[in-house]
Coordinates of N, CA and C in Angstrom, one line a residue:
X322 N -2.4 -30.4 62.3 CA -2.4 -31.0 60.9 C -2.3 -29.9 59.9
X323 N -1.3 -30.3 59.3 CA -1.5 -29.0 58.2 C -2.5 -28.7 57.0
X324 N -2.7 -27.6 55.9 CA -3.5 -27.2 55.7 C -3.7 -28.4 53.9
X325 N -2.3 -29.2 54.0 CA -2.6 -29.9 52.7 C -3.1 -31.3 52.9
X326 N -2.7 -31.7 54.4 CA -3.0 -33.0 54.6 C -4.7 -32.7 55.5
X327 N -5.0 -31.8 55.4 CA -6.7 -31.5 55.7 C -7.3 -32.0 54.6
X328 N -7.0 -30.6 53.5 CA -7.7 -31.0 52.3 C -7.7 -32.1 51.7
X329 N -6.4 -33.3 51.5 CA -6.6 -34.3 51.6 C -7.3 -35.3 52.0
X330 N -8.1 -35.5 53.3 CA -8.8 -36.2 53.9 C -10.1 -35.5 53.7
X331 N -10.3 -34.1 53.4 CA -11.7 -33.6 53.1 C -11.9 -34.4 51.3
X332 N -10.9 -34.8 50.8 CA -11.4 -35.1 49.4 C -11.0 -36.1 49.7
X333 N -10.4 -37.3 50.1 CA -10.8 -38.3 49.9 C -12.4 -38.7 50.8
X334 N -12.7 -37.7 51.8 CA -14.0 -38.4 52.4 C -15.0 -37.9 51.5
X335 N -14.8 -37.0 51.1 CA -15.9 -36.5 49.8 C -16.2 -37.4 48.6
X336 N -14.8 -37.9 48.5 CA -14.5 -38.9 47.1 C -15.6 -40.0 47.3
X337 N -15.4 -40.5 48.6 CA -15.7 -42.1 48.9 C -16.4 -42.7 48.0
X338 N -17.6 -41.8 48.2 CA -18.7 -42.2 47.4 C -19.6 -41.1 46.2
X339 N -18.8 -40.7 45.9 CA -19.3 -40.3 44.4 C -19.6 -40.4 43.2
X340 N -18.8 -41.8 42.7 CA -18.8 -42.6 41.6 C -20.2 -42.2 41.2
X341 N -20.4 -41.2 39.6 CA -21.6 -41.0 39.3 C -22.1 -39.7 39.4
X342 N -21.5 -38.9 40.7 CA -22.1 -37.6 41.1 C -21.5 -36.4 40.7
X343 N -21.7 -35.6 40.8 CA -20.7 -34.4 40.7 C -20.2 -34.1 41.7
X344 N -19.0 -33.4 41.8 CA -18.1 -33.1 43.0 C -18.9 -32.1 44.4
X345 N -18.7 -32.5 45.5 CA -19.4 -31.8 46.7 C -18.4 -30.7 46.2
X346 N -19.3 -29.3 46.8 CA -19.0 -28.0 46.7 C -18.0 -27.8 47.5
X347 N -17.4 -28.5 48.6 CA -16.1 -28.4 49.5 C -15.1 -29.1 48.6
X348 N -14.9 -30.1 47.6 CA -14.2 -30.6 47.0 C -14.1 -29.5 45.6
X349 N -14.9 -28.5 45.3 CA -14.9 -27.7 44.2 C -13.8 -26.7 44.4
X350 N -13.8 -26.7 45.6 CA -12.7 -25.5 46.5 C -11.5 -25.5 46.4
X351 N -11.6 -27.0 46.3 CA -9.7 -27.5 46.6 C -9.2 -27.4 45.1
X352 N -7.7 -27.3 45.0 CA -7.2 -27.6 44.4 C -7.3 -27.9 42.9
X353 N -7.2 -27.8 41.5 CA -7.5 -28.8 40.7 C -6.8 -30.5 40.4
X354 N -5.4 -30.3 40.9 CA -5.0 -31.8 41.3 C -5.4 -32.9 42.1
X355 N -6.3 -31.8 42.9 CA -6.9 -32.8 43.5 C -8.2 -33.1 43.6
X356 N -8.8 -32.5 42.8 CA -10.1 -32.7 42.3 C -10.3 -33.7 41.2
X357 N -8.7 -34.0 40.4 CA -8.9 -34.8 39.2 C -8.2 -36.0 39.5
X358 N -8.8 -36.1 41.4 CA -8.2 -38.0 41.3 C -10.0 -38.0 42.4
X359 N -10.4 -37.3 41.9 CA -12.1 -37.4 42.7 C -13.1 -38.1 41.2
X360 N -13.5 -39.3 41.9 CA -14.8 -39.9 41.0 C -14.2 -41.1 39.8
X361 N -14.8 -41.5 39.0 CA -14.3 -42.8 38.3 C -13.6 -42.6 37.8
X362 N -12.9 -41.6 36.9 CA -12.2 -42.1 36.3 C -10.5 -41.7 36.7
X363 N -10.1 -42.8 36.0 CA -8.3 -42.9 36.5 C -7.8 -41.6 36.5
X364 N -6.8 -41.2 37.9 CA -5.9 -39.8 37.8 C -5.2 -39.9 36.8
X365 N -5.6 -38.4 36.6 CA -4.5 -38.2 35.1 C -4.4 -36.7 35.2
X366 N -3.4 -36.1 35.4 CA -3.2 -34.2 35.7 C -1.4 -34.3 35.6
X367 N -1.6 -34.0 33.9 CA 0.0 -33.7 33.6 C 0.6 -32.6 34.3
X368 N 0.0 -31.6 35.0 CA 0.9 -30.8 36.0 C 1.6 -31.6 36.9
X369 N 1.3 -32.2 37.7 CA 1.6 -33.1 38.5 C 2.7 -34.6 37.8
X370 N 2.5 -34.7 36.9 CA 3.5 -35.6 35.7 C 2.6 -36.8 36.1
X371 N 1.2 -37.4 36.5 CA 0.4 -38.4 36.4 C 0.0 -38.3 35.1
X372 N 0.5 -39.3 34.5 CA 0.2 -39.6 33.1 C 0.3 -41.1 32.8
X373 N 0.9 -41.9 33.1 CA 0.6 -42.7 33.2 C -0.4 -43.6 32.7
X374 N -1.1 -44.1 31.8 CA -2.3 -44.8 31.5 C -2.9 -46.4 32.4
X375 N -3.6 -46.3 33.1 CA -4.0 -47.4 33.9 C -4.6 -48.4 33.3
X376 N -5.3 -48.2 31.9 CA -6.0 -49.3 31.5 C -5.3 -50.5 30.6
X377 N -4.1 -49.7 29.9 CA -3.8 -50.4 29.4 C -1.9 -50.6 29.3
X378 N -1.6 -51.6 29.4 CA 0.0 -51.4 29.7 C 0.7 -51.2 28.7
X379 N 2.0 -50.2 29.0 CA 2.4 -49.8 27.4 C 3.3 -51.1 27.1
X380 N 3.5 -51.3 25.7 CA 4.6 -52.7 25.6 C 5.8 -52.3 25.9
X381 N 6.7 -51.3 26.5 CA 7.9 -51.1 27.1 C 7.6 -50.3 28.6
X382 N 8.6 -51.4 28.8 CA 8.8 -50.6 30.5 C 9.3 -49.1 30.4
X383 N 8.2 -48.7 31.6 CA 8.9 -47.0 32.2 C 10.9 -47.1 32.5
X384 N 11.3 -45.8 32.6 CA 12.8 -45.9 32.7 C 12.7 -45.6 33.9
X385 N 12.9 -46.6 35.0 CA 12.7 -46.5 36.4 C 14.3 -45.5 37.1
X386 N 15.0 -45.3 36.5 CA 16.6 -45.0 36.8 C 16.4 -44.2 38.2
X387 N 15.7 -43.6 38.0 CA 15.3 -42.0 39.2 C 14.2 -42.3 40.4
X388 N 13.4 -43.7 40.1 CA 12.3 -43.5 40.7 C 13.2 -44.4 42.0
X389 N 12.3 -44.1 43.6 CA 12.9 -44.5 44.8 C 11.7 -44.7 45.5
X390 N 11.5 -46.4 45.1 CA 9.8 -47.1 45.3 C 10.2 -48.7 45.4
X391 N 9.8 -49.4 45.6 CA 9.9 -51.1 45.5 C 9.7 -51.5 44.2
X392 N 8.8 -50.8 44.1 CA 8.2 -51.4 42.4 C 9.4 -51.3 41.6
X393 N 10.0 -49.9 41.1 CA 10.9 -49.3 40.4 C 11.8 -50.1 40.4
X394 N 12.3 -50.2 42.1 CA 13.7 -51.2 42.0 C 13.5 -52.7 41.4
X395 N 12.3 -53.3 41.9 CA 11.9 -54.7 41.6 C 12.1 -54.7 40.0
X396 N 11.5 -54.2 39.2 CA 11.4 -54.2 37.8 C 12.4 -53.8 37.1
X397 N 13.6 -53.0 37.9 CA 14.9 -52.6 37.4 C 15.7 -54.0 37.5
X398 N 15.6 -54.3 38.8 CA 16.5 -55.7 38.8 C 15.8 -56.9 38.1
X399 N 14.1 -57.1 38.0 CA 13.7 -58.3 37.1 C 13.1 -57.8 36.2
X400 N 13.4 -56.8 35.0 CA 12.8 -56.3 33.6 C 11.9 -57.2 33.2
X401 N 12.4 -58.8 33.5 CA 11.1 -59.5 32.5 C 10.0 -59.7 33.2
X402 N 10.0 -59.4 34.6 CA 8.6 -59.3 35.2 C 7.4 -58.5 34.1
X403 N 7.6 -57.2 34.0 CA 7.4 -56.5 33.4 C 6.4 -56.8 31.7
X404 N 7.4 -58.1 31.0 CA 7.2 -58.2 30.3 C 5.9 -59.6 30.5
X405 N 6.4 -60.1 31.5 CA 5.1 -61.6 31.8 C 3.8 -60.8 32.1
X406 N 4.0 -59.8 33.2 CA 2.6 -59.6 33.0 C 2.2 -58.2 32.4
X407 N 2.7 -57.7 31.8 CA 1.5 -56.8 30.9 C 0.5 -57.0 30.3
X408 N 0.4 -58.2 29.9 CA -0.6 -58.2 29.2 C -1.7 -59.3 29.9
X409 N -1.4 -59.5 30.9 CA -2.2 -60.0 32.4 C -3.3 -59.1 33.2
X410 N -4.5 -59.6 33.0 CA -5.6 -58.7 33.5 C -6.8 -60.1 34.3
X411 N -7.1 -59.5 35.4 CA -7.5 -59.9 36.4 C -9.2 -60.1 35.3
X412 N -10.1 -61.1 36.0 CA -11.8 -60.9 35.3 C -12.1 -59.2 35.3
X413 N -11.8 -58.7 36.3 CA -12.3 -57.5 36.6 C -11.8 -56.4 35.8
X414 N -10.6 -56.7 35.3 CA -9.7 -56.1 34.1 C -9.1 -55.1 34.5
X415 N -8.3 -55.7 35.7 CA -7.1 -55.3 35.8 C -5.9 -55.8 36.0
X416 N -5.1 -54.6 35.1 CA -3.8 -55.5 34.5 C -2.4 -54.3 35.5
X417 N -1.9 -55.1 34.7 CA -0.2 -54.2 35.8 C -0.5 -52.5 35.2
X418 N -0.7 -51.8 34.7 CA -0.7 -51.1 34.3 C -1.7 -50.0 35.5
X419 N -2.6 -50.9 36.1 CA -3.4 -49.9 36.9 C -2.7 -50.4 38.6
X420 N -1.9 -51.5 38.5 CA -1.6 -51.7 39.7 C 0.1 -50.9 40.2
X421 N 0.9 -50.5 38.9 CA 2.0 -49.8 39.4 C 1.3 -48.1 38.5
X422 N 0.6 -47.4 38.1 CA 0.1 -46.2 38.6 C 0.6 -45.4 39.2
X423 N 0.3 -46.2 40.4 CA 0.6 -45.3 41.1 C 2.3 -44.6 41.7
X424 N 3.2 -46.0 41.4 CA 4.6 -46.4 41.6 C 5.0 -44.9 40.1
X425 N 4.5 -45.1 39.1 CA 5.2 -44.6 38.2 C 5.1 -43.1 37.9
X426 N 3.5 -42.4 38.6 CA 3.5 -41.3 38.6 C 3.6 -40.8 39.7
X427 N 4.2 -41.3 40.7 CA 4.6 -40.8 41.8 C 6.5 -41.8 42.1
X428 N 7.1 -40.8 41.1 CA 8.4 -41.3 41.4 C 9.3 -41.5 43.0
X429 N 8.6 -40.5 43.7 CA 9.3 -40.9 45.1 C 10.6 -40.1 45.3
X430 N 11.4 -40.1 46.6 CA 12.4 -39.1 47.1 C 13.8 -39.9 47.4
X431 N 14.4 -39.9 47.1 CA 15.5 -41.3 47.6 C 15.9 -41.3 48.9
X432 N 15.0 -40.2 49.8 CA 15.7 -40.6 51.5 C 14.0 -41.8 52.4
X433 N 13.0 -40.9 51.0 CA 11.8 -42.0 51.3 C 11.5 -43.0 50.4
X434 N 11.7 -43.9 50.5 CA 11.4 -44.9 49.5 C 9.7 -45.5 49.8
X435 N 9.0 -45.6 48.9 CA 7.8 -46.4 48.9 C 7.1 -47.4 48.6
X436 N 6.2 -48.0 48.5 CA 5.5 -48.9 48.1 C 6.1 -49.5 46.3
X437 N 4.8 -48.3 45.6 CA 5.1 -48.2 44.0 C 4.1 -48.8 43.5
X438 N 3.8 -49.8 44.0 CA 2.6 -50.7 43.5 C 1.5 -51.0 44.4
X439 N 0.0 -50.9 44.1 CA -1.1 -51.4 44.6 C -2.0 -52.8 44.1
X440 N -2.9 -53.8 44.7 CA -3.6 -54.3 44.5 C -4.6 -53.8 43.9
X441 N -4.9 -54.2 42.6 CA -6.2 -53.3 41.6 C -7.3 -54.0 42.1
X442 N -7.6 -55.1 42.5 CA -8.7 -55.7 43.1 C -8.3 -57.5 43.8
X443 N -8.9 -57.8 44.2 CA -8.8 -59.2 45.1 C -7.9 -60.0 44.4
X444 N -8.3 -59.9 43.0 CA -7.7 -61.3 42.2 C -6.0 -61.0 42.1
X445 N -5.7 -59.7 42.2 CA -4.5 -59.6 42.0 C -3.7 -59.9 42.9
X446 N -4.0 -60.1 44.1 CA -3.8 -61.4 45.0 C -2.5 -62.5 44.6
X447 N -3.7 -63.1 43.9 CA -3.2 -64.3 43.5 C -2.3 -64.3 41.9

C-alpha cells in the first residue's frame, strides 16, 4: 500500500472520533490537507481548490463544464434540479450544498468518473 493511501486511513481512523478534541499527534505529522478535513468543521484548504461552502448553497450553480462526476453531468443536463433544491435542508440542516461538496471540490479525471454527491444524513434519503 502506498505511502499516501496509509496516511489516509491513519487520519481517517484518527478522525473517527475526535469531534471536540485536538488532533492525535500521528495526525499532527501528516500533511496540512489532510489535517483540515480532521474534526467538525467542513473541509475547506484552497491549496487543494476545496472551497466550496457546505452550509449554505450559493444561488447559482457551479460551472460543471470540466468536472467528470455524476453529479456534474446530472446538473449539466437538469440545471433546474439545482435550482429546486437549494434552498432544501433536511431537520438536521442539510441542504444540497453539503451533499455535492464533495462532487464540486473534487472535479474528477475524465478516464475516472465518480460519484459527486453524498447523503448529508438519513433524511436526504427521501
Amino acid at each position: 500500500m502506498g505511502g499516501f493511501h496509509v496516511a489516509a486511513r491513519v487520519a481517517a481512523f484518527a478522525c473517527a472520533s475526535c469531534a471536540g478534541f485536538p488532533l492525535s499527534e500521528r495526525v499532527q505529522k501528516l500533511p496540512l490537507w489532510i489535517q483540515a478535513g480532521c474534526g467538525e468543521d467542513e473541509y475547506y484548504f484552497p491549496g487543494k481548490n476545496a472551497v466550496f461552502p457546505a452550509l449554505l448553497t450559493p444561488d447559482s450553480m457551479p460551472d460543471f463544464r470540466n468536472y467528470s462526476n455524476y453529479m456534474a453531468e446530472t446538473l449539466n443536463e437538469q440545471p433546474e434540479l439545482y435550482q429546486k433544491y437549494k434552498d432544501v435542508y433536511t431537520r438536521n440542516g442539510v441542504g444540497l450544498a453539503k451533499c455535492i461538496k464533495t462532487g464540486v471540490d473534487n472535479p474528477g479525471h475524465p478516464m475516472i468518473k465518480t460519484c459527486g454527491i453524498v447523503a448529508g444524513d438519513e433524511e436526504s434519503y427521501t
